[in-house]
Amino acid sequence: MVEDDPRIAEPLREGLTRAGYDVVVVATGAGALAADPTDLVLLDLGLPDLDGQVVCRELRSRGSVPIIVISARGEEIDRVMLLELGADDYLVKPFGFRELVARIRAVARRTATEMSPPSAPNISVGALTIDGRTRRVAYRGDPVSLTPKEYELLVYLAADPGAVKGREQLMRDVWDENWWGSTKTLDVHIASLRKKLEPELIETVRAVGFRFVATPEPTP
Ligand code: CA
């Protein structure tokens, strides 16, 4: 919930918590953009630091999280604007708590089918095999233990062997973050993957990014 007015945020948080939701409240647009990913966003448009519409567009550009916009009475908001913002629904203050819960349920239901991920495919490139369902990784027949992010990074690279993946692209797609300069996290994970698998498997493409190089299957 992005809401700067504690007189609104507090009772809503209490009510939603009672209704079984796990609620995190932030009071600013900057706070909303810095928050961990959530299953749904309630976004007040009138925020002290950033324009709520900017926050909405930015959240939408990062992913498919359902967004319910909350606007004050008198603010111009219609379906067209809502679509432009990328929001899924809106409520005008003052609104009833039951109405809010009904909207949350409806939006969650509507987006659930769209959001359910396709079943993860298996990947087999050279000596590397990845079981998408069990998330088990083996290299030259030996199991490899990876952290969740290492796993996602490896799957992303190995799914398209030979293709160069840019640093910004990797940060955006694997870390789900917009790139603001440092990609140290990425380097750390690449280094770790090279150590756990084989250094030659992930090639550095200078000034661009990385590419997965398929190593030949071991000859029996
Ligand atoms: Ca406000």
mmCIF file of C-alpha atoms and ligand atoms in Angstrom:
data_model
loop_
_atom_site.group_PDB
_atom_site.id
_atom_site.type_symbol
_atom_site.label_atom_id
_atom_site.label_comp_id
_atom_site.label_asym_id
_atom_site.label_seq_id
_atom_site.Cartn_x
_atom_site.Cartn_y
_atom_site.Cartn_z
ATOM 1 C CA MET A 1 0.000 0.000 0.000
ATOM 2 C CA VAL A 2 1.355 3.345 -1.072
ATOM 3 C CA GLU A 3 -0.419 5.950 1.042
ATOM 4 C CA ASP A 4 1.014 9.028 2.716
ATOM 5 C CA ASP A 5 -1.959 9.733 4.989
ATOM 6 C CA PRO A 6 -1.685 7.571 8.126
ATOM 7 C CA ARG A 7 -5.363 8.227 8.930
ATOM 8 C CA ILE A 8 -6.186 6.232 5.819
ATOM 9 C CA ALA A 9 -3.248 3.851 5.758
ATOM 10 C CA GLU A 10 -3.529 2.625 9.347
ATOM 11 C CA PRO A 11 -7.179 1.509 9.396
ATOM 12 C CA LEU A 12 -6.803 -0.012 5.928
ATOM 13 C CA ARG A 13 -3.721 -1.895 6.975
ATOM 14 C CA GLU A 14 -5.501 -3.208 10.061
ATOM 15 C CA GLY A 15 -8.582 -4.204 8.109
ATOM 16 C CA LEU A 16 -6.645 -5.885 5.314
ATOM 17 C CA THR A 17 -4.475 -7.721 7.820
ATOM 18 C CA ARG A 18 -7.631 -8.998 9.533
ATOM 19 C CA ALA A 19 -8.897 -10.055 6.116
ATOM 20 C CA GLY A 20 -5.800 -12.204 5.763
ATOM 21 C CA TYR A 21 -3.554 -10.018 3.653
ATOM 22 C CA ASP A 22 0.066 -9.367 4.423
ATOM 23 C CA VAL A 23 0.343 -5.591 4.060
ATOM 24 C CA VAL A 24 3.410 -3.401 3.709
ATOM 25 C CA VAL A 25 2.748 0.347 3.848
ATOM 26 C CA VAL A 26 5.035 2.931 2.284
ATOM 27 C CA ALA A 27 4.266 6.659 2.448
ATOM 28 C CA THR A 28 6.151 7.940 -0.577
ATOM 29 C CA GLY A 29 6.591 7.254 -4.271
ATOM 30 C CA ALA A 30 10.289 6.676 -3.740
ATOM 31 C CA GLY A 31 9.407 4.137 -1.058
ATOM 32 C CA ALA A 32 7.069 2.386 -3.493
ATOM 33 C CA LEU A 33 9.757 2.135 -6.151
ATOM 34 C CA ALA A 34 12.313 0.850 -3.650
ATOM 35 C CA ALA A 35 9.976 -1.736 -2.068
ATOM 36 C CA ASP A 36 10.331 -5.463 -2.537
ATOM 37 C CA PRO A 37 8.093 -7.033 -5.173
ATOM 38 C CA THR A 38 4.537 -7.713 -4.001
ATOM 39 C CA ASP A 39 1.486 -9.589 -5.287
ATOM 40 C CA LEU A 40 -0.612 -6.449 -5.636
ATOM 41 C CA VAL A 41 -0.179 -2.688 -5.246
ATOM 42 C CA LEU A 42 -2.696 -0.220 -3.814
ATOM 43 C CA LEU A 43 -1.476 3.124 -5.049
ATOM 44 C CA ASP A 44 -2.658 6.520 -3.845
ATOM 45 C CA LEU A 45 -2.122 9.036 -6.633
ATOM 46 C CA GLY A 46 -1.549 12.029 -4.345
ATOM 47 C CA LEU A 47 1.902 11.442 -2.900
ATOM 48 C CA PRO A 48 4.247 13.943 -1.256
ATOM 49 C CA ASP A 49 7.335 13.327 -3.377
ATOM 50 C CA LEU A 50 6.487 11.852 -6.779
ATOM 51 C CA ASP A 51 3.410 12.080 -8.933
ATOM 52 C CA GLY A 52 1.420 8.901 -8.334
ATOM 53 C CA GLN A 53 0.939 8.537 -12.074
ATOM 54 C CA VAL A 54 4.694 8.437 -12.573
ATOM 55 C CA VAL A 55 4.988 5.812 -9.855
ATOM 56 C CA CYS A 56 2.241 3.789 -11.510
ATOM 57 C CA ARG A 57 3.878 3.865 -14.931
ATOM 58 C CA GLU A 58 7.250 3.006 -13.463
ATOM 59 C CA LEU A 59 5.864 0.031 -11.507
ATOM 60 C CA ARG A 60 4.063 -1.154 -14.624
ATOM 61 C CA SER A 61 7.199 -0.872 -16.757
ATOM 62 C CA ARG A 62 8.956 -3.222 -14.331
ATOM 63 C CA GLY A 63 6.483 -6.035 -14.429
ATOM 64 C CA SER A 64 2.946 -7.292 -14.352
ATOM 65 C CA VAL A 65 2.059 -6.698 -10.690
ATOM 66 C CA PRO A 66 -1.658 -5.849 -10.386
ATOM 67 C CA ILE A 67 -2.140 -2.169 -9.481
ATOM 68 C CA ILE A 68 -5.267 -0.620 -7.980
ATOM 69 C CA VAL A 69 -5.084 3.158 -8.130
ATOM 70 C CA ILE A 70 -6.712 5.168 -5.368
ATOM 71 C CA SER A 71 -7.549 8.736 -6.203
ATOM 72 C CA ALA A 72 -9.056 11.582 -4.235
ATOM 73 C CA ARG A 73 -12.489 12.882 -5.135
ATOM 74 C CA GLY A 74 -12.291 15.530 -7.816
ATOM 75 C CA GLU A 75 -9.209 14.136 -9.475
ATOM 76 C CA GLU A 76 -9.771 13.454 -13.123
ATOM 77 C CA ILE A 77 -9.541 9.767 -13.671
ATOM 78 C CA ASP A 78 -11.221 7.651 -16.270
ATOM 79 C CA ARG A 79 -10.727 4.348 -18.010
ATOM 80 C CA VAL A 80 -8.469 5.810 -20.690
ATOM 81 C CA MET A 81 -6.124 7.356 -18.192
ATOM 82 C CA LEU A 82 -6.158 4.155 -16.204
ATOM 83 C CA LEU A 83 -5.046 2.201 -19.259
ATOM 84 C CA GLU A 84 -2.361 4.746 -20.023
ATOM 85 C CA LEU A 85 -1.046 4.337 -16.510
ATOM 86 C CA GLY A 86 -1.163 0.578 -16.769
ATOM 87 C CA ALA A 87 -3.393 0.254 -13.705
ATOM 88 C CA ASP A 88 -5.848 -2.634 -13.373
ATOM 89 C CA ASP A 89 -8.604 -0.849 -11.471
ATOM 90 C CA TYR A 90 -9.268 2.250 -9.433
ATOM 91 C CA LEU A 91 -11.173 3.489 -6.426
ATOM 92 C CA VAL A 92 -12.179 7.026 -5.564
ATOM 93 C CA LYS A 93 -11.916 8.229 -1.975
ATOM 94 C CA PRO A 94 -13.851 7.877 0.186
ATOM 95 C CA PHE A 95 -14.541 4.217 -0.451
ATOM 96 C CA GLY A 96 -15.875 1.458 1.710
ATOM 97 C CA PHE A 97 -13.611 -1.218 3.039
ATOM 98 C CA ARG A 98 -15.783 -3.983 1.617
ATOM 99 C CA GLU A 99 -15.597 -2.401 -1.791
ATOM 100 C CA LEU A 100 -11.815 -2.309 -1.599
ATOM 101 C CA VAL A 101 -11.617 -5.980 -0.666
ATOM 102 C CA ALA A 102 -14.005 -6.859 -3.501
ATOM 103 C CA ARG A 103 -11.795 -4.970 -5.973
ATOM 104 C CA ILE A 104 -8.651 -6.627 -4.655
ATOM 105 C CA ARG A 105 -10.240 -10.055 -5.036
ATOM 106 C CA ALA A 106 -11.506 -9.269 -8.519
ATOM 107 C CA VAL A 107 -8.171 -7.928 -9.737
ATOM 108 C CA ALA A 108 -6.255 -10.789 -8.151
ATOM 109 C CA ARG A 109 -8.608 -13.302 -9.762
ATOM 110 C CA ARG A 110 -8.432 -11.613 -13.154
ATOM 111 C CA THR A 111 -4.667 -11.397 -13.202
ATOM 112 C CA ALA A 112 -4.007 -14.800 -11.648
ATOM 113 C CA THR A 113 -4.517 -16.684 -14.873
ATOM 114 C CA GLU A 114 -2.459 -14.201 -16.857
ATOM 115 C CA MET A 115 0.301 -14.309 -14.300
ATOM 116 C CA SER A 116 0.606 -18.038 -13.770
ATOM 117 C CA PRO A 117 3.952 -18.898 -15.314
ATOM 118 C CA PRO A 118 4.241 -21.494 -18.039
ATOM 119 C CA SER A 119 5.769 -24.716 -16.850
ATOM 120 C CA ALA A 120 9.539 -24.372 -16.800
ATOM 121 C CA PRO A 121 11.149 -26.194 -19.681
ATOM 122 C CA ASN A 122 14.029 -28.595 -19.387
ATOM 123 C CA ILE A 123 17.311 -27.424 -20.839
ATOM 124 C CA SER A 124 20.009 -29.636 -22.203
ATOM 125 C CA VAL A 125 22.990 -27.930 -23.801
ATOM 126 C CA GLY A 126 26.217 -29.812 -24.277
ATOM 127 C CA ALA A 127 27.242 -31.214 -20.914
ATOM 128 C CA LEU A 128 24.714 -29.145 -18.986
ATOM 129 C CA THR A 129 21.252 -30.365 -18.086
ATOM 130 C CA ILE A 130 18.604 -28.414 -16.190
ATOM 131 C CA ASP A 131 15.359 -29.964 -15.004
ATOM 132 C CA GLY A 132 12.881 -27.093 -15.010
ATOM 133 C CA ARG A 133 10.346 -28.823 -12.779
ATOM 134 C CA THR A 134 12.695 -29.917 -9.994
ATOM 135 C CA ARG A 135 15.253 -27.125 -10.615
ATOM 136 C CA ARG A 136 18.015 -29.732 -10.540
ATOM 137 C CA VAL A 137 21.187 -28.880 -12.419
ATOM 138 C CA ALA A 138 23.817 -31.346 -13.555
ATOM 139 C CA TYR A 139 27.090 -30.727 -15.323
ATOM 140 C CA ARG A 140 28.966 -33.622 -16.924
ATOM 141 C CA GLY A 141 26.549 -35.860 -15.042
ATOM 142 C CA ASP A 142 27.400 -34.411 -11.631
ATOM 143 C CA PRO A 143 24.753 -32.511 -9.639
ATOM 144 C CA VAL A 144 25.511 -28.813 -9.148
ATOM 145 C CA SER A 145 24.108 -26.887 -6.196
ATOM 146 C CA LEU A 146 23.107 -23.335 -7.075
ATOM 147 C CA THR A 147 21.508 -20.440 -5.213
ATOM 148 C CA PRO A 148 18.113 -19.331 -6.573
ATOM 149 C CA LYS A 149 19.629 -16.334 -8.402
ATOM 150 C CA GLU A 150 22.503 -18.378 -9.817
ATOM 151 C CA TYR A 151 19.931 -20.834 -11.067
ATOM 152 C CA GLU A 152 17.813 -18.156 -12.731
ATOM 153 C CA LEU A 153 20.855 -16.553 -14.312
ATOM 154 C CA LEU A 154 22.095 -19.876 -15.651
ATOM 155 C CA VAL A 155 18.676 -20.789 -17.050
ATOM 156 C CA TYR A 156 18.441 -17.384 -18.716
ATOM 157 C CA LEU A 157 21.836 -17.736 -20.389
ATOM 158 C CA ALA A 158 21.650 -21.440 -21.225
ATOM 159 C CA ALA A 159 18.181 -21.150 -22.742
ATOM 160 C CA ASP A 160 19.746 -19.210 -25.613
ATOM 161 C CA PRO A 161 23.257 -20.582 -26.109
ATOM 162 C CA GLY A 162 25.608 -18.450 -28.156
ATOM 163 C CA ALA A 163 23.464 -15.318 -27.818
ATOM 164 C CA VAL A 164 25.006 -12.280 -26.170
ATOM 165 C CA LYS A 165 23.002 -11.029 -23.196
ATOM 166 C CA GLY A 166 23.685 -7.452 -22.186
ATOM 167 C CA ARG A 167 24.317 -6.434 -18.604
ATOM 168 C CA GLU A 168 21.286 -4.159 -18.423
ATOM 169 C CA GLN A 169 19.158 -6.878 -19.954
ATOM 170 C CA LEU A 170 20.347 -9.424 -17.380
ATOM 171 C CA MET A 171 19.740 -7.041 -14.488
ATOM 172 C CA ARG A 172 16.279 -6.289 -15.776
ATOM 173 C CA ASP A 173 15.190 -9.808 -16.629
ATOM 174 C CA VAL A 174 16.935 -11.885 -13.978
ATOM 175 C CA TRP A 175 16.968 -9.405 -11.104
ATOM 176 C CA ASP A 176 13.811 -7.646 -12.175
ATOM 177 C CA GLU A 177 15.527 -4.336 -11.534
ATOM 178 C CA ASN A 178 16.102 -1.310 -13.603
ATOM 179 C CA TRP A 179 19.741 -0.755 -14.127
ATOM 180 C CA TRP A 180 21.129 2.254 -12.289
ATOM 181 C CA GLY A 181 24.819 1.795 -12.877
ATOM 182 C CA SER A 182 26.392 -0.963 -10.820
ATOM 183 C CA THR A 183 26.259 -4.516 -12.065
ATOM 184 C CA LYS A 184 28.564 -5.861 -9.388
ATOM 185 C CA THR A 185 25.882 -8.320 -8.269
ATOM 186 C CA LEU A 186 25.846 -9.739 -11.756
ATOM 187 C CA ASP A 187 29.647 -10.157 -11.826
ATOM 188 C CA VAL A 188 29.583 -11.924 -8.479
ATOM 189 C CA HIS A 189 26.974 -14.388 -9.728
ATOM 190 C CA ILE A 190 28.781 -14.981 -13.024
ATOM 191 C CA ALA A 191 32.016 -15.665 -11.146
ATOM 192 C CA SER A 192 30.234 -18.102 -8.863
ATOM 193 C CA LEU A 193 28.626 -19.954 -11.775
ATOM 194 C CA ARG A 194 31.968 -20.227 -13.543
ATOM 195 C CA LYS A 195 33.496 -21.683 -10.400
ATOM 196 C CA LYS A 196 30.695 -24.185 -9.842
ATOM 197 C CA LEU A 197 30.511 -25.246 -13.480
ATOM 198 C CA GLU A 198 33.428 -24.431 -15.716
ATOM 199 C CA PRO A 199 35.029 -21.028 -16.465
ATOM 200 C CA GLU A 200 34.747 -21.428 -20.250
ATOM 201 C CA LEU A 201 31.015 -22.011 -20.067
ATOM 202 C CA ILE A 202 30.158 -18.331 -19.707
ATOM 203 C CA GLU A 203 32.084 -16.050 -21.980
ATOM 204 C CA THR A 204 32.558 -12.350 -21.304
ATOM 205 C CA VAL A 205 31.700 -10.175 -24.265
ATOM 206 C CA ARG A 206 33.700 -7.050 -23.603
ATOM 207 C CA ALA A 207 31.685 -3.896 -22.906
ATOM 208 C CA VAL A 208 28.436 -5.717 -23.640
ATOM 209 C CA GLY A 209 27.689 -8.662 -21.421
ATOM 210 C CA PHE A 210 27.896 -12.429 -21.416
ATOM 211 C CA ARG A 211 27.157 -15.419 -23.549
ATOM 212 C CA PHE A 212 26.648 -19.067 -22.738
ATOM 213 C CA VAL A 213 28.994 -21.345 -24.651
ATOM 214 C CA ALA A 214 27.895 -24.937 -24.978
ATOM 215 C CA THR A 215 30.631 -27.362 -24.073
ATOM 216 C CA PRO A 216 30.570 -30.698 -25.869
ATOM 217 C CA GLU A 217 29.045 -33.681 -24.139
ATOM 218 C CA PRO A 218 31.636 -35.932 -22.553
ATOM 219 C CA THR A 219 32.675 -38.807 -24.787
ATOM 220 C CA PRO A 220 32.044 -42.119 -23.081
HETATM 221 CA CA CA B 1 -2.345 11.176 -0.512
#
